[in-house]
PDB file of C-alpha atoms and ligand atoms in Angstrom:
ATOM      1  CA  UNK B   1      30.708 -41.607-131.112  1.00 44.00           C
ATOM      2  CA  UNK B   2      29.659 -42.000-127.513  1.00 46.00           C
ATOM      3  CA  UNK B   3      27.997 -45.405-127.201  1.00 49.00           C
ATOM      4  CA  UNK B   4      27.353 -45.112-123.468  1.00 50.00           C
ATOM      5  CA  UNK B   5      23.644 -45.365-122.639  1.00 57.00           C
ATOM      6  CA  UNK B   6      22.322 -42.362-120.761  1.00 63.00           C
ATOM      7  CA  UNK B   7      23.082 -42.551-117.064  1.00 86.00           C
ATOM      8  CA  UNK B   8      25.875 -45.091-117.358  1.00 95.00           C
ATOM      9  CA  UNK B   9      29.447 -44.084-116.569  1.00 97.00           C
ATOM     10  CA  UNK B  10      32.567 -46.168-117.070  1.00 97.00           C
ATOM     11  CA  UNK B  11      35.421 -46.607-114.591  1.00 98.00           C
ATOM     12  CA  UNK B  12      38.607 -48.295-115.806  1.00 98.00           C
ATOM     13  CA  UNK B  13      40.871 -50.154-113.414  1.00 98.00           C
ATOM     14  CA  UNK B  14      44.110 -52.044-113.807  1.00 98.00           C
ATOM     15  CA  UNK B  15      44.845 -54.893-111.359  1.00 97.00           C
ATOM     16  CA  UNK B  16      43.499 -55.287-107.826  1.00 96.00           C
ATOM     17  CA  UNK B  17      44.098 -53.906-104.360  1.00 94.00           C
ATOM     18  CA  UNK B  18      44.547 -57.496-103.172  1.00 95.00           C
ATOM     19  CA  UNK B  19      47.408 -57.927-105.671  1.00 96.00           C
ATOM     20  CA  UNK B  20      49.177 -54.885-104.202  1.00 94.00           C
ATOM     21  CA  UNK B  21      48.714 -56.320-100.711  1.00 93.00           C
ATOM     22  CA  UNK B  22      50.364 -59.532-101.901  1.00 95.00           C
ATOM     23  CA  UNK B  23      53.412 -57.602-103.109  1.00 95.00           C
ATOM     24  CA  UNK B  24      52.614 -57.467-106.840  1.00 96.00           C
ATOM     25  CA  UNK B  25      54.250 -54.067-107.322  1.00 97.00           C
ATOM     26  CA  UNK B  26      55.082 -54.261-111.034  1.00 97.00           C
ATOM     27  CA  UNK B  27      52.351 -53.953-113.640  1.00 96.00           C
ATOM     28  CA  UNK B  28      52.255 -53.816-117.423  1.00 94.00           C
ATOM     29  CA  UNK B  29      49.969 -50.809-117.929  1.00 97.00           C
ATOM     30  CA  UNK B  30      51.418 -47.451-118.986  1.00 98.00           C
ATOM     31  CA  UNK B  31      50.349 -43.974-117.927  1.00 98.00           C
ATOM     32  CA  UNK B  32      49.512 -43.327-121.604  1.00 98.00           C
ATOM     33  CA  UNK B  33      47.004 -46.215-121.499  1.00 98.00           C
ATOM     34  CA  UNK B  34      45.462 -44.865-118.304  1.00 98.00           C
ATOM     35  CA  UNK B  35      44.991 -41.442-119.900  1.00 98.00           C
ATOM     36  CA  UNK B  36      43.130 -43.066-122.813  1.00 98.00           C
ATOM     37  CA  UNK B  37      40.526 -44.156-120.253  1.00 98.00           C
ATOM     38  CA  UNK B  38      39.982 -40.892-118.437  1.00 98.00           C
ATOM     39  CA  UNK B  39      41.248 -37.561-117.162  1.00 98.00           C
ATOM     40  CA  UNK B  40      40.883 -38.365-113.455  1.00 98.00           C
ATOM     41  CA  UNK B  41      42.183 -41.127-111.244  1.00 98.00           C
ATOM     42  CA  UNK B  42      44.626 -42.497-108.746  1.00 98.00           C
ATOM     43  CA  UNK B  43      46.925 -45.421-108.136  1.00 97.00           C
ATOM     44  CA  UNK B  44      50.583 -46.137-107.659  1.00 97.00           C
ATOM     45  CA  UNK B  45      53.684 -46.748-109.812  1.00 97.00           C
ATOM     46  CA  UNK B  46      55.855 -49.809-110.379  1.00 97.00           C
ATOM     47  CA  UNK B  47      57.999 -50.687-107.353  1.00 96.00           C
ATOM     48  CA  UNK B  48      55.529 -48.570-105.312  1.00 95.00           C
ATOM     49  CA  UNK B  49      57.683 -45.641-106.376  1.00 95.00           C
ATOM     50  CA  UNK B  50      55.214 -42.914-105.446  1.00 95.00           C
ATOM     51  CA  UNK B  51      51.484 -42.334-105.210  1.00 96.00           C
ATOM     52  CA  UNK B  52      49.638 -41.475-108.426  1.00 98.00           C
ATOM     53  CA  UNK B  53      47.031 -38.795-108.988  1.00 98.00           C
ATOM     54  CA  UNK B  54      45.480 -37.906-112.343  1.00 98.00           C
ATOM     55  CA  UNK B  55      43.731 -34.550-112.489  1.00 98.00           C
ATOM     56  CA  UNK B  56      42.484 -32.744-115.593  1.00 98.00           C
ATOM     57  CA  UNK B  57      44.282 -35.264-117.786  1.00 98.00           C
ATOM     58  CA  UNK B  58      47.705 -34.822-116.152  1.00 98.00           C
ATOM     59  CA  UNK B  59      49.319 -37.699-114.250  1.00 98.00           C
ATOM     60  CA  UNK B  60      51.421 -36.815-111.196  1.00 98.00           C
ATOM     61  CA  UNK B  61      53.866 -38.902-109.168  1.00 97.00           C
ATOM     62  CA  UNK B  62      54.076 -38.043-105.460  1.00 96.00           C
ATOM     63  CA  UNK B  63      57.085 -39.478-103.705  1.00 94.00           C
ATOM     64  CA  UNK B  64      57.679 -40.464-100.057  1.00 90.00           C
ATOM     65  CA  UNK B  65      59.092 -37.019 -99.211  1.00 92.00           C
ATOM     66  CA  UNK B  66      55.839 -35.393-100.369  1.00 94.00           C
ATOM     67  CA  UNK B  67      57.274 -33.876-103.555  1.00 95.00           C
ATOM     68  CA  UNK B  68      55.457 -34.075-106.895  1.00 97.00           C
ATOM     69  CA  UNK B  69      56.688 -34.556-110.460  1.00 97.00           C
ATOM     70  CA  UNK B  70      54.709 -35.126-113.668  1.00 98.00           C
ATOM     71  CA  UNK B  71      54.693 -38.795-114.673  1.00 98.00           C
ATOM     72  CA  UNK B  72      56.035 -39.888-118.063  1.00 98.00           C
ATOM     73  CA  UNK B  73      53.734 -41.463-120.650  1.00 98.00           C
ATOM     74  CA  UNK B  74      55.669 -44.740-120.536  1.00 98.00           C
ATOM     75  CA  UNK B  75      55.798 -45.005-116.739  1.00 98.00           C
ATOM     76  CA  UNK B  76      54.200 -48.251-115.576  1.00 98.00           C
ATOM     77  CA  UNK B  77      51.581 -48.893-112.907  1.00 98.00           C
ATOM     78  CA  UNK B  78      50.683 -52.015-110.904  1.00 97.00           C
ATOM     79  CA  UNK B  79      47.331 -50.536-109.775  1.00 97.00           C
ATOM     80  CA  UNK B  80      45.263 -47.587-110.927  1.00 98.00           C
ATOM     81  CA  UNK B  81      41.629 -46.488-111.230  1.00 98.00           C
ATOM     82  CA  UNK B  82      40.617 -43.937-113.876  1.00 98.00           C
ATOM     83  CA  UNK B  83      37.469 -42.284-115.185  1.00 98.00           C
ATOM     84  CA  UNK B  84      36.343 -39.320-117.253  1.00 98.00           C
ATOM     85  CA  UNK B  85      35.312 -36.968-114.463  1.00 98.00           C
ATOM     86  CA  UNK B  86      31.830 -35.613-115.159  1.00 97.00           C
ATOM     87  CA  UNK B  87      30.381 -34.265-111.916  1.00 95.00           C
ATOM     88  CA  UNK B  88      26.696 -35.007-111.466  1.00 90.00           C
ATOM     89  CA  UNK B  89      26.544 -33.332-108.066  1.00 93.00           C
ATOM     90  CA  UNK B  90      28.439 -30.412-106.539  1.00 96.00           C
ATOM     91  CA  UNK B  91      28.280 -29.529-102.860  1.00 96.00           C
ATOM     92  CA  UNK B  92      29.403 -26.106-101.704  1.00 97.00           C
ATOM     93  CA  UNK B  93      31.311 -26.104 -98.392  1.00 98.00           C
ATOM     94  CA  UNK B  94      31.290 -22.720 -96.638  1.00 97.00           C
ATOM     95  CA  UNK B  95      32.376 -23.712 -93.157  1.00 97.00           C
ATOM     96  CA  UNK B  96      35.239 -25.889 -91.906  1.00 98.00           C
ATOM     97  CA  UNK B  97      34.609 -29.633 -91.999  1.00 98.00           C
ATOM     98  CA  UNK B  98      36.588 -32.688 -90.958  1.00 98.00           C
ATOM     99  CA  UNK B  99      37.210 -35.710 -93.154  1.00 97.00           C
ATOM    100  CA  UNK B 100      34.410 -37.583 -91.378  1.00 96.00           C
ATOM    101  CA  UNK B 101      32.020 -34.688 -92.005  1.00 97.00           C
ATOM    102  CA  UNK B 102      32.999 -34.584 -95.665  1.00 97.00           C
ATOM    103  CA  UNK B 103      32.357 -38.331 -95.940  1.00 95.00           C
ATOM    104  CA  UNK B 104      28.944 -37.849 -94.270  1.00 95.00           C
ATOM    105  CA  UNK B 105      28.078 -35.084 -96.767  1.00 95.00           C
ATOM    106  CA  UNK B 106      29.090 -37.289 -99.688  1.00 95.00           C
ATOM    107  CA  UNK B 107      27.150 -40.273 -98.305  1.00 93.00           C
ATOM    108  CA  UNK B 108      24.023 -38.133 -97.870  1.00 93.00           C
ATOM    109  CA  UNK B 109      24.266 -36.930-101.452  1.00 92.00           C
ATOM    110  CA  UNK B 110      24.836 -40.268-103.190  1.00 89.00           C
ATOM    111  CA  UNK B 111      21.758 -41.812-104.761  1.00 82.00           C
ATOM    112  CA  UNK B 112      22.919 -45.258-103.628  1.00 92.00           C
ATOM    113  CA  UNK B 113      25.920 -46.722-101.833  1.00 92.00           C
ATOM    114  CA  UNK B 114      25.997 -49.581-104.355  1.00 95.00           C
ATOM    115  CA  UNK B 115      27.876 -47.748-107.105  1.00 95.00           C
ATOM    116  CA  UNK B 116      31.409 -46.467-107.416  1.00 95.00           C
ATOM    117  CA  UNK B 117      31.892 -42.736-107.019  1.00 96.00           C
ATOM    118  CA  UNK B 118      34.731 -40.508-108.101  1.00 98.00           C
ATOM    119  CA  UNK B 119      35.032 -37.616-105.653  1.00 98.00           C
ATOM    120  CA  UNK B 120      36.967 -34.369-105.899  1.00 98.00           C
ATOM    121  CA  UNK B 121      37.284 -31.859-103.057  1.00 98.00           C
ATOM    122  CA  UNK B 122      38.707 -28.557-104.264  1.00 98.00           C
ATOM    123  CA  UNK B 123      39.389 -25.773-101.805  1.00 98.00           C
ATOM    124  CA  UNK B 124      41.372 -24.367 -98.950  1.00 98.00           C
ATOM    125  CA  UNK B 125      42.599 -26.979 -96.488  1.00 98.00           C
ATOM    126  CA  UNK B 126      43.538 -26.190 -92.898  1.00 98.00           C
ATOM    127  CA  UNK B 127      45.844 -29.225 -92.902  1.00 98.00           C
ATOM    128  CA  UNK B 128      46.263 -32.481 -94.798  1.00 98.00           C
ATOM    129  CA  UNK B 129      48.074 -35.542 -93.459  1.00 97.00           C
ATOM    130  CA  UNK B 130      49.509 -37.849 -96.114  1.00 96.00           C
ATOM    131  CA  UNK B 131      51.847 -40.741 -96.510  1.00 90.00           C
ATOM    132  CA  UNK B 132      53.718 -41.993 -99.489  1.00 77.00           C
ATOM    133  CA  UNK B 133      55.479 -45.317 -99.552  1.00 81.00           C
ATOM    134  CA  UNK B 134      59.187 -45.683-100.222  1.00 89.00           C
ATOM    135  CA  UNK B 135      60.274 -47.250-103.500  1.00 94.00           C
ATOM    136  CA  UNK B 136      60.538 -51.013-102.944  1.00 94.00           C
ATOM    137  CA  UNK B 137      63.425 -53.280-103.901  1.00 95.00           C
ATOM    138  CA  UNK B 138      63.084 -56.907-105.008  1.00 95.00           C
ATOM    139  CA  UNK B 139      62.319 -59.381-103.603  1.00 95.00           C
ATOM    140  CA  UNK B 140      59.120 -57.492-102.807  1.00 96.00           C
ATOM    141  CA  UNK B 141      57.518 -57.954 -99.404  1.00 94.00           C
ATOM    142  CA  UNK B 142      53.748 -57.915 -98.804  1.00 92.00           C
ATOM    143  CA  UNK B 143      52.379 -54.398 -98.526  1.00 91.00           C
ATOM    144  CA  UNK B 144      51.771 -54.407 -94.798  1.00 89.00           C
ATOM    145  CA  UNK B 145      55.461 -55.212 -94.257  1.00 90.00           C
ATOM    146  CA  UNK B 146      56.582 -52.760 -96.931  1.00 88.00           C
ATOM    147  CA  UNK B 147      54.792 -49.832 -95.334  1.00 85.00           C
ATOM    148  CA  UNK B 148      55.862 -50.616 -91.800  1.00 84.00           C
ATOM    149  CA  UNK B 149      57.699 -47.562 -90.545  1.00 76.00           C
ATOM    150  CA  UNK B 150      56.298 -45.398 -93.355  1.00 83.00           C
ATOM    151  CA  UNK B 151      56.489 -41.693 -92.718  1.00 87.00           C
ATOM    152  CA  UNK B 152      53.526 -39.392 -92.580  1.00 93.00           C
ATOM    153  CA  UNK B 153      53.750 -35.755 -93.610  1.00 95.00           C
ATOM    154  CA  UNK B 154      51.404 -33.020 -92.518  1.00 97.00           C
ATOM    155  CA  UNK B 155      50.934 -30.077 -94.863  1.00 97.00           C
ATOM    156  CA  UNK B 156      49.782 -26.863 -93.231  1.00 97.00           C
ATOM    157  CA  UNK B 157      47.220 -24.501 -94.656  1.00 98.00           C
ATOM    158  CA  UNK B 158      47.128 -24.810 -98.442  1.00 98.00           C
ATOM    159  CA  UNK B 159      44.880 -24.651-101.461  1.00 98.00           C
ATOM    160  CA  UNK B 160      44.584 -27.938-103.289  1.00 98.00           C
ATOM    161  CA  UNK B 161      42.576 -30.957-104.328  1.00 98.00           C
ATOM    162  CA  UNK B 162      41.723 -34.190-102.518  1.00 98.00           C
ATOM    163  CA  UNK B 163      40.583 -36.675-105.145  1.00 98.00           C
ATOM    164  CA  UNK B 164      39.840 -40.354-105.476  1.00 98.00           C
ATOM    165  CA  UNK B 165      37.157 -42.994-105.311  1.00 97.00           C
ATOM    166  CA  UNK B 166      34.532 -44.331-102.970  1.00 96.00           C
ATOM    167  CA  UNK B 167      34.166 -48.096-103.400  1.00 94.00           C
ATOM    168  CA  UNK B 168      31.276 -50.196-102.013  1.00 93.00           C
ATOM    169  CA  UNK B 169      32.026 -52.858 -99.428  1.00 90.00           C
ATOM    170  CA  UNK B 170      31.524 -55.609-102.018  1.00 91.00           C
ATOM    171  CA  UNK B 171      34.584 -54.203-103.777  1.00 90.00           C
ATOM    172  CA  UNK B 172      36.819 -55.442-100.956  1.00 89.00           C
ATOM    173  CA  UNK B 173      40.041 -56.631-102.564  1.00 91.00           C
ATOM    174  CA  UNK B 174      39.175 -55.122-105.953  1.00 94.00           C
ATOM    175  CA  UNK B 175      39.579 -51.659-104.478  1.00 92.00           C
ATOM    176  CA  UNK B 176      39.627 -50.006-101.075  1.00 88.00           C
ATOM    177  CA  UNK B 177      36.105 -50.029 -99.549  1.00 87.00           C
ATOM    178  CA  UNK B 178      35.168 -46.591 -98.336  1.00 86.00           C
ATOM    179  CA  UNK B 179      37.245 -43.696 -99.521  1.00 89.00           C
ATOM    180  CA  UNK B 180      40.667 -43.854-101.155  1.00 95.00           C
ATOM    181  CA  UNK B 181      41.888 -40.341-101.882  1.00 97.00           C
ATOM    182  CA  UNK B 182      45.133 -38.550-102.712  1.00 98.00           C
ATOM    183  CA  UNK B 183      46.045 -34.895-102.192  1.00 98.00           C
ATOM    184  CA  UNK B 184      47.893 -32.443-104.412  1.00 98.00           C
ATOM    185  CA  UNK B 185      48.348 -28.760-103.689  1.00 98.00           C
ATOM    186  CA  UNK B 186      47.280 -26.102-106.177  1.00 98.00           C
ATOM    187  CA  UNK B 187      50.887 -25.490-107.286  1.00 97.00           C
ATOM    188  CA  UNK B 188      51.319 -29.235-107.981  1.00 97.00           C
ATOM    189  CA  UNK B 189      54.397 -29.317-105.773  1.00 97.00           C
ATOM    190  CA  UNK B 190      53.302 -31.420-102.777  1.00 97.00           C
ATOM    191  CA  UNK B 191      50.947 -34.309-102.160  1.00 97.00           C
ATOM    192  CA  UNK B 192      50.431 -37.919-101.197  1.00 96.00           C
ATOM    193  CA  UNK B 193      48.025 -40.642-100.073  1.00 95.00           C
ATOM    194  CA  UNK B 194      45.562 -38.953 -97.718  1.00 97.00           C
ATOM    195  CA  UNK B 195      45.206 -40.221 -94.157  1.00 95.00           C
ATOM    196  CA  UNK B 196      43.185 -37.305 -92.800  1.00 97.00           C
ATOM    197  CA  UNK B 197      42.409 -33.642 -93.478  1.00 98.00           C
ATOM    198  CA  UNK B 198      40.401 -30.596 -92.435  1.00 98.00           C
ATOM    199  CA  UNK B 199      38.723 -28.578 -95.210  1.00 98.00           C
ATOM    200  CA  UNK B 200      38.105 -24.895 -94.504  1.00 98.00           C
ATOM    201  CA  UNK B 201      35.962 -24.160 -97.563  1.00 98.00           C
ATOM    202  CA  UNK B 202      35.531 -25.320-101.119  1.00 98.00           C
ATOM    203  CA  UNK B 203      33.539 -27.575-103.381  1.00 98.00           C
ATOM    204  CA  UNK B 204      32.904 -31.302-103.369  1.00 98.00           C
ATOM    205  CA  UNK B 205      32.180 -32.726-106.835  1.00 98.00           C
ATOM    206  CA  UNK B 206      30.878 -36.260-107.243  1.00 97.00           C
ATOM    207  CA  UNK B 207      30.836 -38.404-110.391  1.00 97.00           C
ATOM    208  CA  UNK B 208      28.976 -41.724-110.373  1.00 95.00           C
ATOM    209  CA  UNK B 209      30.537 -44.901-111.772  1.00 96.00           C
ATOM    210  CA  UNK B 210      28.073 -47.579-112.890  1.00 96.00           C
ATOM    211  CA  UNK B 211      30.347 -49.713-115.085  1.00 97.00           C
ATOM    212  CA  UNK B 212      33.708 -51.184-114.102  1.00 96.00           C
ATOM    213  CA  UNK B 213      36.200 -52.228-116.759  1.00 97.00           C
ATOM    214  CA  UNK B 214      38.742 -54.329-114.899  1.00 97.00           C
ATOM    215  CA  UNK B 215      41.977 -55.213-116.677  1.00 97.00           C
ATOM    216  CA  UNK B 216      44.102 -57.842-114.957  1.00 96.00           C
ATOM    217  CA  UNK B 217      47.881 -57.989-115.489  1.00 95.00           C
ATOM    218  CA  UNK B 218      49.291 -60.734-117.721  1.00 94.00           C
ATOM    219  CA  UNK B 219      52.470 -60.935-115.643  1.00 94.00           C
ATOM    220  CA  UNK B 220      53.778 -64.168-114.098  1.00 94.00           C
ATOM    221  CA  UNK B 221      53.708 -62.509-110.674  1.00 94.00           C
ATOM    222  CA  UNK B 222      49.987 -61.780-110.967  1.00 95.00           C
ATOM    223  CA  UNK B 223      49.246 -65.301-112.195  1.00 95.00           C
ATOM    224  CA  UNK B 224      50.817 -66.697-109.021  1.00 95.00           C
ATOM    225  CA  UNK B 225      49.523 -64.117-106.537  1.00 94.00           C
ATOM    226  CA  UNK B 226      47.487 -65.059-103.456  1.00 92.00           C
ATOM    227  CA  UNK B 227      44.481 -62.759-103.884  1.00 93.00           C
ATOM    228  CA  UNK B 228      42.049 -64.091-101.279  1.00 88.00           C
ATOM    229  CA  UNK B 229      43.831 -64.296 -97.921  1.00 89.00           C
ATOM    230  CA  UNK B 230      41.607 -64.986 -94.905  1.00 89.00           C
ATOM    231  CA  UNK B 231      42.402 -61.581 -93.386  1.00 90.00           C
ATOM    232  CA  UNK B 232      41.857 -59.526 -96.571  1.00 88.00           C
ATOM    233  CA  UNK B 233      39.615 -56.907 -94.931  1.00 86.00           C
ATOM    234  CA  UNK B 234      42.082 -56.331 -92.085  1.00 88.00           C
ATOM    235  CA  UNK B 235      44.988 -56.081 -94.532  1.00 86.00           C
ATOM    236  CA  UNK B 236      43.215 -53.464 -96.673  1.00 84.00           C
ATOM    237  CA  UNK B 237      42.289 -51.482 -93.612  1.00 85.00           C
ATOM    238  CA  UNK B 238      45.817 -51.542 -92.216  1.00 84.00           C
ATOM    239  CA  UNK B 239      47.425 -50.654 -95.539  1.00 83.00           C
ATOM    240  CA  UNK B 240      45.112 -47.814 -96.577  1.00 81.00           C
ATOM    241  CA  UNK B 241      43.072 -46.399 -93.742  1.00 75.00           C
ATOM    242  CA  UNK B 242      45.354 -45.767 -90.816  1.00 66.00           C
ATOM    243  CA  UNK B 243      45.278 -42.228 -89.552  1.00 62.00           C
TER     244      UNK B 243
HETATM  245 ZN1   ZN D   1      46.677 -44.300-102.154  1.00 90.79          ZN
END
């Protein structure tokens, strides 16, 4: 039975963005557990071995070369955010828009910037620029060292989905304030962590998140992590938002 009061919507998250930044790349949560909490989401895999995207209940792993494979149920994640995607708003896009214009459209449509939002852009993209980190070896380095020299890939015109979450500024360190989105093409062959894109036409669906269920790892590494560095905002920005 659905016990959720009307208007409330649950988002499940394992671990913290600040833990990833500190080099906590191994978690204890399985893909199967994530899928119990929703059919939509994103994150990464243990050892930063690929970017994660969950769409329509299927979990995909997108590696540094931009290729995609389905994830296994027992694959582990050090960071992921999941929800049951129930769009409350859909915006039709009939003319080409940039990432900034898409963000402006989403911001205009939200009832408040103080909630989490799951966002899904489905359509024809002129181009999408992504990155995916390389699998890391122990001893793990902090994220901003690990991604130094990361490669970006630009996909040309393709049909696909850009999906992820918009987190309020107060979520700094819990998530990535602003947008954190991943791309996968319609054939589920290529994708990655989105740096920038141009959407030709399509639909933007938005699902509000009012409740956050945050599950913290029970690993020794997490217990000893430094989660509140003085330059947290700059670290998040450098790790996730560079174009
Ligand atoms: Zn990402």
